[in-house]
mmCIF file of C-alpha atoms and ligand atoms in Angstrom:
data_model
loop_
_atom_site.group_PDB
_atom_site.id
_atom_site.type_symbol
_atom_site.label_atom_id
_atom_site.label_comp_id
_atom_site.label_asym_id
_atom_site.label_seq_id
_atom_site.Cartn_x
_atom_site.Cartn_y
_atom_site.Cartn_z
ATOM 1 C CA MET U 77 15.037 -13.323 -5.233
ATOM 2 C CA GLN U 78 15.266 -9.572 -4.936
ATOM 3 C CA PRO U 79 18.345 -8.054 -3.245
ATOM 4 C CA GLY U 80 17.743 -7.206 0.373
ATOM 5 C CA PHE U 81 14.431 -9.031 0.499
ATOM 6 C CA PRO U 82 14.985 -12.757 1.094
ATOM 7 C CA PRO U 83 11.925 -13.748 3.180
ATOM 8 C CA SER U 84 14.177 -15.340 5.780
ATOM 9 C CA GLN U 85 15.578 -11.891 6.531
ATOM 10 C CA ILE U 86 12.264 -10.060 6.431
ATOM 11 C CA ARG U 87 10.486 -11.001 9.591
ATOM 12 C CA ARG U 88 7.912 -8.245 9.481
ATOM 13 C CA LEU U 89 6.612 -6.716 6.266
ATOM 14 C CA VAL U 90 4.252 -3.805 5.550
ATOM 15 C CA ILE U 91 2.362 -3.977 2.255
ATOM 16 C CA LYS U 92 0.658 -0.829 0.989
ATOM 17 C CA ILE U 93 -1.987 -1.027 -1.711
ATOM 18 C CA GLY U 94 -2.947 2.066 -3.689
ATOM 19 C CA SER U 95 -6.519 3.123 -4.502
ATOM 20 C CA ALA U 96 -6.238 2.507 -8.257
ATOM 21 C CA LEU U 97 -5.373 -1.144 -7.598
ATOM 22 C CA LEU U 98 -8.205 -1.715 -5.168
ATOM 23 C CA VAL U 99 -11.036 0.083 -6.880
ATOM 24 C CA ASP U 100 -11.983 -0.090 -10.567
ATOM 25 C CA PRO U 101 -13.105 3.017 -12.490
ATOM 26 C CA ALA U 102 -16.753 2.055 -11.881
ATOM 27 C CA GLY U 103 -16.146 2.252 -8.133
ATOM 28 C CA GLN U 104 -16.200 -1.496 -7.407
ATOM 29 C CA VAL U 105 -13.558 -3.350 -5.391
ATOM 30 C CA ARG U 106 -11.279 -5.346 -7.744
ATOM 31 C CA GLU U 107 -12.026 -8.479 -5.811
ATOM 32 C CA ALA U 108 -10.548 -11.048 -8.197
ATOM 33 C CA TRP U 109 -7.167 -9.308 -8.150
ATOM 34 C CA LEU U 110 -7.326 -8.709 -4.428
ATOM 35 C CA ARG U 111 -7.913 -12.423 -3.895
ATOM 36 C CA THR U 112 -4.595 -13.156 -5.654
ATOM 37 C CA LEU U 113 -2.813 -10.680 -3.394
ATOM 38 C CA VAL U 114 -4.407 -12.202 -0.304
ATOM 39 C CA ALA U 115 -3.187 -15.626 -1.489
ATOM 40 C CA ASP U 116 0.323 -14.111 -1.662
ATOM 41 C CA ILE U 117 -0.100 -12.787 1.882
ATOM 42 C CA ALA U 118 -1.278 -16.191 3.105
ATOM 43 C CA ALA U 119 1.756 -17.860 1.507
ATOM 44 C CA ARG U 120 4.128 -15.443 3.204
ATOM 45 C CA LYS U 121 2.437 -15.922 6.544
ATOM 46 C CA ALA U 122 2.727 -19.673 6.126
ATOM 47 C CA ALA U 123 6.463 -19.135 5.512
ATOM 48 C CA GLY U 124 6.713 -17.394 8.888
ATOM 49 C CA GLN U 125 6.510 -13.735 7.893
ATOM 50 C CA GLN U 126 4.362 -11.239 9.752
ATOM 51 C CA ILE U 127 2.304 -8.977 7.526
ATOM 52 C CA ILE U 128 0.700 -5.582 8.023
ATOM 53 C CA VAL U 129 -1.542 -4.237 5.267
ATOM 54 C CA VAL U 130 -1.927 -0.505 4.647
ATOM 55 C CA SER U 131 -4.943 -0.164 2.414
ATOM 56 C CA SER U 132 -6.119 2.900 0.536
ATOM 57 C CA GLY U 133 -9.382 3.005 -1.344
ATOM 58 C CA ALA U 134 -11.831 4.330 1.221
ATOM 59 C CA VAL U 135 -12.297 7.699 -0.485
ATOM 60 C CA ALA U 136 -12.528 6.167 -3.965
ATOM 61 C CA LEU U 137 -15.070 3.535 -2.864
ATOM 62 C CA GLY U 138 -17.171 5.913 -0.795
ATOM 63 C CA ALA U 139 -17.240 8.586 -3.486
ATOM 64 C CA ARG U 140 -18.848 6.198 -5.949
ATOM 65 C CA ARG U 141 -21.408 5.010 -3.451
ATOM 66 C CA LEU U 142 -22.358 8.580 -2.563
ATOM 67 C CA LYS U 143 -22.101 9.729 -6.213
ATOM 68 C CA LEU U 144 -19.790 12.577 -5.232
ATOM 69 C CA PRO U 145 -18.028 14.585 -7.955
ATOM 70 C CA LYS U 146 -14.221 14.588 -8.464
ATOM 71 C CA GLY U 147 -13.830 11.150 -6.910
ATOM 72 C CA GLY U 148 -14.845 12.608 -3.574
ATOM 73 C CA ARG U 149 -11.822 14.867 -3.496
ATOM 74 C CA GLY U 150 -13.648 18.098 -4.396
ATOM 75 C CA SER U 151 -13.694 19.331 -0.802
ATOM 76 C CA LEU U 152 -12.456 18.130 2.577
ATOM 77 C CA GLU U 153 -16.059 17.496 3.721
ATOM 78 C CA ASP U 154 -16.715 15.316 0.670
ATOM 79 C CA ALA U 155 -13.462 13.378 1.171
ATOM 80 C CA GLN U 156 -14.287 12.798 4.832
ATOM 81 C CA ALA U 157 -17.830 11.626 4.096
ATOM 82 C CA ALA U 158 -16.521 9.411 1.294
ATOM 83 C CA ALA U 159 -13.819 7.947 3.538
ATOM 84 C CA ALA U 160 -16.299 7.157 6.308
ATOM 85 C CA THR U 161 -18.614 5.446 3.810
ATOM 86 C CA GLY U 162 -15.881 3.638 1.891
ATOM 87 C CA GLN U 163 -13.929 2.460 4.921
ATOM 88 C CA ILE U 164 -16.695 0.200 6.191
ATOM 89 C CA ALA U 165 -16.923 -1.520 2.809
ATOM 90 C CA LEU U 166 -13.145 -1.726 2.553
ATOM 91 C CA SER U 167 -12.730 -3.419 5.910
ATOM 92 C CA GLN U 168 -15.563 -5.841 5.164
ATOM 93 C CA CYS U 169 -13.821 -6.787 1.961
ATOM 94 C CA TRP U 170 -10.415 -7.350 3.609
ATOM 95 C CA ALA U 171 -11.901 -9.274 6.516
ATOM 96 C CA GLY U 172 -13.840 -11.521 4.125
ATOM 97 C CA LEU U 173 -10.960 -12.257 1.766
ATOM 98 C CA LEU U 174 -8.465 -12.877 4.582
ATOM 99 C CA ALA U 175 -10.998 -15.157 6.293
ATOM 100 C CA GLU U 176 -11.170 -17.258 3.110
ATOM 101 C CA GLN U 177 -7.490 -18.005 3.769
ATOM 102 C CA GLY U 178 -8.131 -18.706 7.442
ATOM 103 C CA ILE U 179 -6.572 -15.393 8.511
ATOM 104 C CA ILE U 180 -8.060 -13.047 11.093
ATOM 105 C CA ALA U 181 -8.054 -9.369 10.138
ATOM 106 C CA ALA U 182 -7.882 -6.368 12.471
ATOM 107 C CA GLN U 183 -8.548 -2.739 11.606
ATOM 108 C CA ILE U 184 -6.459 0.220 12.750
ATOM 109 C CA LEU U 185 -7.305 3.771 11.687
ATOM 110 C CA VAL U 186 -4.721 6.385 12.600
ATOM 111 C CA THR U 187 -4.180 10.085 12.121
ATOM 112 C CA LEU U 188 -0.810 11.718 11.571
ATOM 113 C CA ASP U 189 -0.945 13.033 15.115
ATOM 114 C CA ASP U 190 -1.353 9.522 16.540
ATOM 115 C CA LEU U 191 2.091 8.633 15.231
ATOM 116 C CA GLU U 192 3.818 11.944 16.002
ATOM 117 C CA HIS U 193 2.773 11.920 19.626
ATOM 118 C CA ARG U 194 5.164 9.673 21.558
ATOM 119 C CA ARG U 195 2.737 8.014 23.910
ATOM 120 C CA ARG U 196 0.229 7.268 21.201
ATOM 121 C CA TYR U 197 3.053 6.120 18.917
ATOM 122 C CA LEU U 198 4.187 3.680 21.604
ATOM 123 C CA ASN U 199 0.629 2.468 22.090
ATOM 124 C CA ALA U 200 0.183 1.887 18.372
ATOM 125 C CA SER U 201 3.516 0.091 18.361
ATOM 126 C CA ALA U 202 2.493 -2.165 21.273
ATOM 127 C CA THR U 203 -0.871 -2.931 19.667
ATOM 128 C CA LEU U 204 0.782 -3.887 16.388
ATOM 129 C CA ASP U 205 3.231 -6.091 18.285
ATOM 130 C CA ARG U 206 0.436 -7.875 20.061
ATOM 131 C CA LEU U 207 -1.528 -8.393 16.861
ATOM 132 C CA MET U 208 1.582 -9.809 15.184
ATOM 133 C CA ALA U 209 2.138 -12.206 18.068
ATOM 134 C CA LEU U 210 -1.486 -13.331 17.736
ATOM 135 C CA GLY U 211 -1.022 -14.055 14.035
ATOM 136 C CA VAL U 212 -3.536 -11.407 12.992
ATOM 137 C CA VAL U 213 -3.149 -9.257 9.847
ATOM 138 C CA PRO U 214 -3.813 -5.606 10.725
ATOM 139 C CA VAL U 215 -5.391 -3.561 7.939
ATOM 140 C CA VAL U 216 -4.422 0.070 8.453
ATOM 141 C CA ASN U 217 -5.672 3.284 6.877
ATOM 142 C CA GLU U 218 -5.629 6.945 7.754
ATOM 143 C CA ASN U 219 -8.638 7.970 9.802
ATOM 144 C CA ASP U 220 -9.574 10.358 7.014
ATOM 145 C CA SER U 221 -13.016 11.180 8.367
ATOM 146 C CA VAL U 222 -11.623 12.961 11.423
ATOM 147 C CA ALA U 223 -8.116 14.068 10.320
ATOM 148 C CA THR U 224 -7.914 17.837 9.898
ATOM 149 C CA ALA U 225 -6.671 19.307 6.644
ATOM 150 C CA GLU U 226 -3.400 20.754 7.957
ATOM 151 C CA ILE U 227 -2.331 17.690 9.880
ATOM 152 C CA ARG U 228 -3.045 14.674 7.789
ATOM 153 C CA PHE U 229 -0.839 12.300 5.893
ATOM 154 C CA GLY U 230 -3.056 12.681 2.844
ATOM 155 C CA ASP U 231 -1.239 9.835 1.125
ATOM 156 C CA ASN U 232 -0.833 6.300 2.367
ATOM 157 C CA ASP U 233 2.760 5.977 1.129
ATOM 158 C CA ARG U 234 4.172 7.955 4.034
ATOM 159 C CA LEU U 235 1.596 6.454 6.369
ATOM 160 C CA ALA U 236 2.853 2.977 5.404
ATOM 161 C CA ALA U 237 6.451 3.973 6.144
ATOM 162 C CA ARG U 238 5.491 5.415 9.530
ATOM 163 C CA ILE U 239 3.450 2.329 10.382
ATOM 164 C CA GLY U 240 6.492 0.269 9.401
ATOM 165 C CA GLN U 241 8.577 2.357 11.793
ATOM 166 C CA ALA U 242 6.037 1.956 14.613
ATOM 167 C CA ALA U 243 5.882 -1.790 13.986
ATOM 168 C CA ARG U 244 9.675 -2.038 13.625
ATOM 169 C CA ALA U 245 9.088 -3.735 10.289
ATOM 170 C CA ASP U 246 12.084 -4.872 8.280
ATOM 171 C CA ALA U 247 10.616 -3.738 4.992
ATOM 172 C CA THR U 248 7.732 -1.916 3.359
ATOM 173 C CA VAL U 249 6.424 -2.728 -0.104
ATOM 174 C CA LEU U 250 4.370 -0.118 -1.964
ATOM 175 C CA LEU U 251 2.132 -1.769 -4.556
ATOM 176 C CA SER U 252 1.434 0.810 -7.182
ATOM 177 C CA ASP U 253 0.199 1.367 -10.702
ATOM 178 C CA VAL U 254 3.805 2.149 -11.655
ATOM 179 C CA ASP U 255 6.471 -0.532 -11.383
ATOM 180 C CA GLY U 256 9.172 1.515 -9.752
ATOM 181 C CA LEU U 257 11.246 4.663 -9.939
ATOM 182 C CA TYR U 258 12.268 5.719 -13.449
ATOM 183 C CA THR U 259 14.999 8.160 -14.452
ATOM 184 C CA ALA U 260 12.221 10.255 -16.038
ATOM 185 C CA ASN U 261 8.448 10.010 -16.421
ATOM 186 C CA PRO U 262 8.083 6.789 -18.473
ATOM 187 C CA HIS U 263 4.830 8.025 -20.045
ATOM 188 C CA ALA U 264 6.511 11.120 -21.406
ATOM 189 C CA ASP U 265 10.058 9.936 -22.141
ATOM 190 C CA ALA U 266 10.782 6.796 -24.174
ATOM 191 C CA ASN U 267 14.358 6.675 -22.833
ATOM 192 C CA ALA U 268 13.254 6.555 -19.200
ATOM 193 C CA MET U 269 14.881 3.665 -17.359
ATOM 194 C CA LEU U 270 13.804 1.811 -14.249
ATOM 195 C CA ILE U 271 16.255 2.083 -11.323
ATOM 196 C CA PRO U 272 16.276 -1.320 -9.603
ATOM 197 C CA THR U 273 18.285 -0.409 -6.497
ATOM 198 C CA ILE U 274 18.720 2.910 -4.723
ATOM 199 C CA GLU U 275 21.336 3.059 -1.996
ATOM 200 C CA ARG U 276 21.091 6.730 -1.154
ATOM 201 C CA ILE U 277 18.272 9.240 -1.629
ATOM 202 C CA ASP U 278 20.066 12.298 -2.957
ATOM 203 C CA ALA U 279 19.080 15.323 -5.029
ATOM 204 C CA ARG U 280 19.450 13.290 -8.235
ATOM 205 C CA ILE U 281 16.914 10.734 -7.015
ATOM 206 C CA MET U 282 14.563 13.455 -5.753
ATOM 207 C CA ALA U 283 14.646 15.094 -9.159
ATOM 208 C CA MET U 284 13.336 11.913 -10.777
ATOM 209 C CA ALA U 285 10.025 12.191 -8.976
ATOM 210 C CA ASP U 286 7.053 14.078 -10.239
ATOM 211 C CA GLY U 287 4.231 14.961 -7.887
ATOM 212 C CA GLY U 288 0.647 13.807 -8.173
ATOM 213 C CA SER U 289 -1.039 10.496 -8.683
ATOM 214 C CA ALA U 290 -1.044 9.114 -12.221
ATOM 215 C CA SER U 291 -4.386 7.376 -11.730
ATOM 216 C CA GLY U 292 -6.051 10.451 -10.212
ATOM 217 C CA MET U 293 -7.714 8.083 -7.744
ATOM 218 C CA GLY U 294 -5.273 8.151 -4.873
ATOM 219 C CA SER U 295 -3.206 11.059 -3.687
ATOM 220 C CA GLY U 296 0.299 9.613 -3.709
ATOM 221 C CA GLY U 297 2.683 10.206 -6.603
ATOM 222 C CA MET U 298 6.387 9.412 -6.894
ATOM 223 C CA THR U 299 7.242 12.317 -4.588
ATOM 224 C CA SER U 300 5.301 10.829 -1.696
ATOM 225 C CA LYS U 301 6.841 7.411 -2.440
ATOM 226 C CA ILE U 302 10.359 8.826 -2.194
ATOM 227 C CA GLU U 303 9.375 10.593 1.026
ATOM 228 C CA ALA U 304 8.136 7.234 2.286
ATOM 229 C CA ALA U 305 11.459 5.667 1.274
ATOM 230 C CA ARG U 306 13.283 8.349 3.212
ATOM 231 C CA ILE U 307 11.251 7.585 6.349
ATOM 232 C CA ALA U 308 11.652 3.810 5.988
ATOM 233 C CA THR U 309 15.371 3.727 5.202
ATOM 234 C CA GLY U 310 15.985 6.329 7.922
ATOM 235 C CA ALA U 311 14.294 3.927 10.334
ATOM 236 C CA GLY U 312 16.517 1.048 9.248
ATOM 237 C CA ALA U 313 14.044 -0.676 6.916
ATOM 238 C CA HIS U 314 14.061 -1.369 3.177
ATOM 239 C CA LEU U 315 11.316 0.008 0.948
ATOM 240 C CA ALA U 316 10.285 -1.329 -2.436
ATOM 241 C CA ILE U 317 7.994 0.107 -5.100
ATOM 242 C CA ILE U 318 6.559 -2.629 -7.277
ATOM 243 C CA SER U 319 3.734 -2.972 -9.736
ATOM 244 C CA GLY U 320 0.403 -4.192 -8.514
ATOM 245 C CA LYS U 321 -0.932 -4.360 -12.033
ATOM 246 C CA VAL U 322 -0.328 -8.108 -12.205
ATOM 247 C CA ASP U 323 -2.023 -10.958 -10.351
ATOM 248 C CA ALA U 324 -0.203 -12.267 -7.263
ATOM 249 C CA PRO U 325 2.104 -9.233 -7.340
ATOM 250 C CA LEU U 326 4.420 -10.336 -4.526
ATOM 251 C CA THR U 327 5.094 -13.699 -6.152
ATOM 252 C CA HIS U 328 5.559 -12.008 -9.511
ATOM 253 C CA TRP U 329 8.120 -9.642 -8.038
ATOM 254 C CA GLU U 330 9.919 -12.343 -6.102
ATOM 255 C CA ARG U 331 10.339 -14.301 -9.311
ATOM 256 C CA GLY U 332 12.188 -11.420 -10.901
ATOM 257 C CA GLY U 333 9.444 -8.968 -11.822
ATOM 258 C CA PRO U 334 10.436 -5.296 -11.991
ATOM 259 C CA GLY U 335 10.606 -2.989 -9.005
ATOM 260 C CA SER U 336 12.772 -0.404 -7.260
ATOM 261 C CA ILE U 337 14.307 -1.116 -3.879
ATOM 262 C CA PHE U 338 15.524 1.604 -1.554
ATOM 263 C CA LEU U 339 18.024 -0.146 0.676
ATOM 264 C CA ALA U 340 18.377 0.571 4.387
ATOM 265 C CA ALA U 341 21.906 1.001 5.665
ATOM 266 C CA PRO U 342 22.024 -1.797 8.260
ATOM 267 C CA ALA U 343 25.443 -0.857 9.591
ATOM 268 C CA LYS U 344 24.149 2.507 10.735
ATOM 269 C CA ARG U 345 21.401 1.057 12.893
ATOM 270 C CA ALA U 346 19.452 4.013 11.650
ATOM 271 C CA ARG U 347 16.322 2.923 13.456
ATOM 272 C CA LYS U 348 17.859 4.006 16.713
ATOM 273 C CA GLY U 349 19.810 6.933 15.359
ATOM 274 C CA TRP U 350 17.057 9.446 15.921
ATOM 275 C CA LEU U 351 16.800 8.433 19.551
ATOM 276 C CA ALA U 352 20.500 8.824 20.278
ATOM 277 C CA GLY U 353 20.404 12.248 18.643
ATOM 278 C CA ARG U 354 17.373 13.572 20.507
ATOM 279 C CA LEU U 355 17.931 16.931 22.192
ATOM 280 C CA THR U 356 15.096 17.001 24.693
ATOM 281 C CA VAL U 357 15.829 14.546 27.458
ATOM 282 C CA ARG U 358 13.295 14.726 30.288
ATOM 283 C CA GLY U 359 14.846 12.529 32.929
ATOM 284 C CA ARG U 360 17.646 10.275 34.143
ATOM 285 C CA ILE U 361 17.555 6.750 35.412
ATOM 286 C CA THR U 362 20.619 5.500 37.255
ATOM 287 C CA VAL U 363 21.172 1.766 37.018
ATOM 288 C CA ASP U 364 23.287 -0.696 38.985
ATOM 289 C CA ALA U 365 26.276 -2.608 37.606
ATOM 290 C CA GLY U 366 24.194 -5.707 36.827
ATOM 291 C CA ALA U 367 21.720 -3.729 34.734
ATOM 292 C CA GLU U 368 24.592 -1.926 32.987
ATOM 293 C CA ARG U 369 25.993 -5.291 31.901
ATOM 294 C CA ALA U 370 22.544 -6.512 30.824
ATOM 295 C CA LEU U 371 22.011 -3.412 28.685
ATOM 296 C CA GLY U 372 25.447 -3.922 27.135
ATOM 297 C CA ARG U 373 24.287 -7.379 26.064
ATOM 298 C CA GLY U 374 21.284 -5.827 24.307
ATOM 299 C CA ASN U 375 18.620 -6.471 26.942
ATOM 300 C CA SER U 376 15.731 -4.224 27.982
ATOM 301 C CA LEU U 377 15.939 -2.252 31.232
ATOM 302 C CA LEU U 378 13.979 -3.931 34.013
ATOM 303 C CA PRO U 379 12.844 -2.022 37.110
ATOM 304 C CA ALA U 380 14.960 -4.342 39.288
ATOM 305 C CA GLY U 381 18.214 -2.802 38.037
ATOM 306 C CA VAL U 382 17.187 0.820 38.706
ATOM 307 C CA ALA U 383 18.850 2.663 41.587
ATOM 308 C CA ARG U 384 17.485 6.204 41.128
ATOM 309 C CA VAL U 385 14.912 8.088 39.030
ATOM 310 C CA GLU U 386 15.336 11.833 38.436
ATOM 311 C CA GLY U 387 13.314 14.389 36.490
ATOM 312 C CA LEU U 388 9.683 14.724 35.579
ATOM 313 C CA PHE U 389 8.779 12.653 32.558
ATOM 314 C CA ALA U 390 5.753 11.017 31.031
ATOM 315 C CA ARG U 391 5.451 7.614 29.431
ATOM 316 C CA GLY U 392 7.018 7.865 25.993
ATOM 317 C CA ASP U 393 9.424 10.689 26.907
ATOM 318 C CA VAL U 394 13.124 10.358 26.159
ATOM 319 C CA ILE U 395 15.311 9.622 29.175
ATOM 320 C CA ASP U 396 19.010 9.055 29.752
ATOM 321 C CA ILE U 397 20.139 5.836 31.359
ATOM 322 C CA VAL U 398 23.273 6.442 33.405
ATOM 323 C CA ALA U 399 25.756 4.183 35.184
ATOM 324 C CA ALA U 400 26.474 4.433 38.928
ATOM 325 C CA ASP U 401 29.433 6.766 38.178
ATOM 326 C CA GLY U 402 27.188 9.172 36.210
ATOM 327 C CA ARG U 403 28.240 8.147 32.684
ATOM 328 C CA VAL U 404 25.358 8.241 30.177
ATOM 329 C CA ILE U 405 25.262 4.722 28.733
ATOM 330 C CA ALA U 406 21.987 4.703 26.811
ATOM 331 C CA ARG U 407 19.031 6.793 25.801
ATOM 332 C CA GLY U 408 15.519 5.476 25.416
ATOM 333 C CA LEU U 409 11.780 5.981 25.651
ATOM 334 C CA SER U 410 10.352 5.353 29.093
ATOM 335 C CA GLU U 411 7.448 2.941 29.353
ATOM 336 C CA TYR U 412 6.374 4.599 32.628
ATOM 337 C CA ASP U 413 5.737 8.116 34.010
ATOM 338 C CA SER U 414 8.478 9.293 36.395
ATOM 339 C CA ASP U 415 6.409 8.873 39.570
ATOM 340 C CA ASP U 416 5.478 5.296 38.674
ATOM 341 C CA ALA U 417 9.083 4.617 37.597
ATOM 342 C CA ALA U 418 10.250 5.791 41.043
ATOM 343 C CA LYS U 419 7.738 3.493 42.746
ATOM 344 C CA ILE U 420 8.901 0.388 40.924
ATOM 345 C CA ALA U 421 12.638 1.201 40.972
ATOM 346 C CA GLY U 422 14.629 -1.707 42.387
ATOM 347 C CA ARG U 423 11.587 -3.983 42.406
ATOM 348 C CA ARG U 424 11.022 -7.182 40.502
ATOM 349 C CA SER U 425 8.739 -7.063 37.451
ATOM 350 C CA GLU U 426 6.364 -9.491 39.197
ATOM 351 C CA ASP U 427 5.766 -6.887 41.937
ATOM 352 C CA ILE U 428 4.679 -4.077 39.586
ATOM 353 C CA ALA U 429 0.999 -5.028 39.577
ATOM 354 C CA ALA U 430 0.823 -4.926 43.375
ATOM 355 C CA LEU U 431 2.729 -1.616 43.565
ATOM 356 C CA LEU U 432 0.828 0.266 40.870
ATOM 357 C CA GLY U 433 -2.469 -1.574 40.837
ATOM 358 C CA THR U 434 -1.871 -2.263 37.162
ATOM 359 C CA MET U 435 0.966 -3.638 35.087
ATOM 360 C CA PRO U 436 1.062 -2.039 31.655
ATOM 361 C CA ARG U 437 4.610 -3.190 30.754
ATOM 362 C CA SER U 438 7.123 -5.471 32.420
ATOM 363 C CA VAL U 439 10.130 -3.394 31.315
ATOM 364 C CA LEU U 440 11.013 0.200 32.100
ATOM 365 C CA VAL U 441 12.729 0.829 28.759
ATOM 366 C CA HIS U 442 12.291 -1.701 25.977
ATOM 367 C CA ARG U 443 15.441 -2.570 24.045
ATOM 368 C CA ASP U 444 13.684 -1.741 20.769
ATOM 369 C CA HIS U 445 13.189 1.812 22.034
ATOM 370 C CA MET U 446 16.726 2.231 23.380
ATOM 371 C CA ALA U 447 20.019 3.294 21.820
ATOM 372 C CA MET U 448 23.392 2.745 23.496
ATOM 373 C CA VAL U 449 25.467 5.932 23.416
HETATM 374 N N1 LIG J 292 -6.534 7.160 2.903
HETATM 375 C C1 LIG J 292 -7.022 7.333 1.558
HETATM 376 C C2 LIG J 292 -8.131 6.356 1.250
HETATM 377 O O1 LIG J 292 -8.298 5.362 1.876
HETATM 378 C C3 LIG J 292 -5.968 7.110 0.513
HETATM 379 C C4 LIG J 292 -4.792 7.993 0.565
HETATM 380 C C5 LIG J 292 -3.920 7.765 -0.676
HETATM 381 O O2 LIG J 292 -4.416 7.999 -1.777
HETATM 382 O O3 LIG J 292 -2.770 7.342 -0.547
HETATM 383 O O4 LIG J 292 -8.874 6.566 0.339
#
């Protein structure tokens, strides 16, 4: 078993598959290999893990179908047309192979902006949660056909890490055509050594990366993988780079196959660190003593425990949660706009539907989106 990755500790896992693994040089889906990966996914699901797939390959697949030069990456218009054409084939393929294992697939296409914008980030997060609870495997890709050049991920490595953050995944695995991070480019330097575990991403580690994709099919190189590791570990999750050039790659890796693991620092509770450190706080919610105790025990904030709502904030904005004596006790993302929050303050969750005419969430601030300060 790999350090940091015993399945019992990884409840929710993101698996990213690069273009060169999914699509052969003739532009066909590598279905036989993909079937072995899907069998791995089915085995993990049967063991109680929740899986999210981030799949590249739309541009590579579409480019071949449309006979576009430079693998469809010659211009933004070509890449977008290729992505739109390839994506439909890609999702068909995933849905079919997962169905063979009795698993229902879902498709989510996101742009960078969807995950940077708080409200949309929270929506994506809630959708992923619901899909996980329903036992579905979401297959995620960048919505390349509408993303604009300046604001796109461009590579699915960082997208996978951000999706992991939105889904509060415990780990992300990048399946690649390289089997991990080497001290130097292994193709150019015979002395290059694989680094199995990375505890801190420092300048030395950064220097080991070279940009660009070795296969020329995808857009991610080692630089984007280290960036992804920075996002994941900063959000309190592990990230592994392993080779997808073998059949059943997850099983192969679990049985001792090579790979590099960037370890999260669990003691730091890094996932919530960014929240506690946020500078723009749009509002304040004063809670009663009962709610203060409940928050101290790690519970979400329910409307019933709210005494006062101040400030003008939108759903997804950062707010301070303060005790009756004015002490700031926590900081979190509000699930409601300030006017709706004021309407439901002090009321039981069951009453929300009647008060607002709709009941989007039963909590005012979810514990997963809250940091005690
Ligand atoms: N979203 C791109 C695709 O599906 C892949 C991006 C990448 O190469 O990482 O083709």
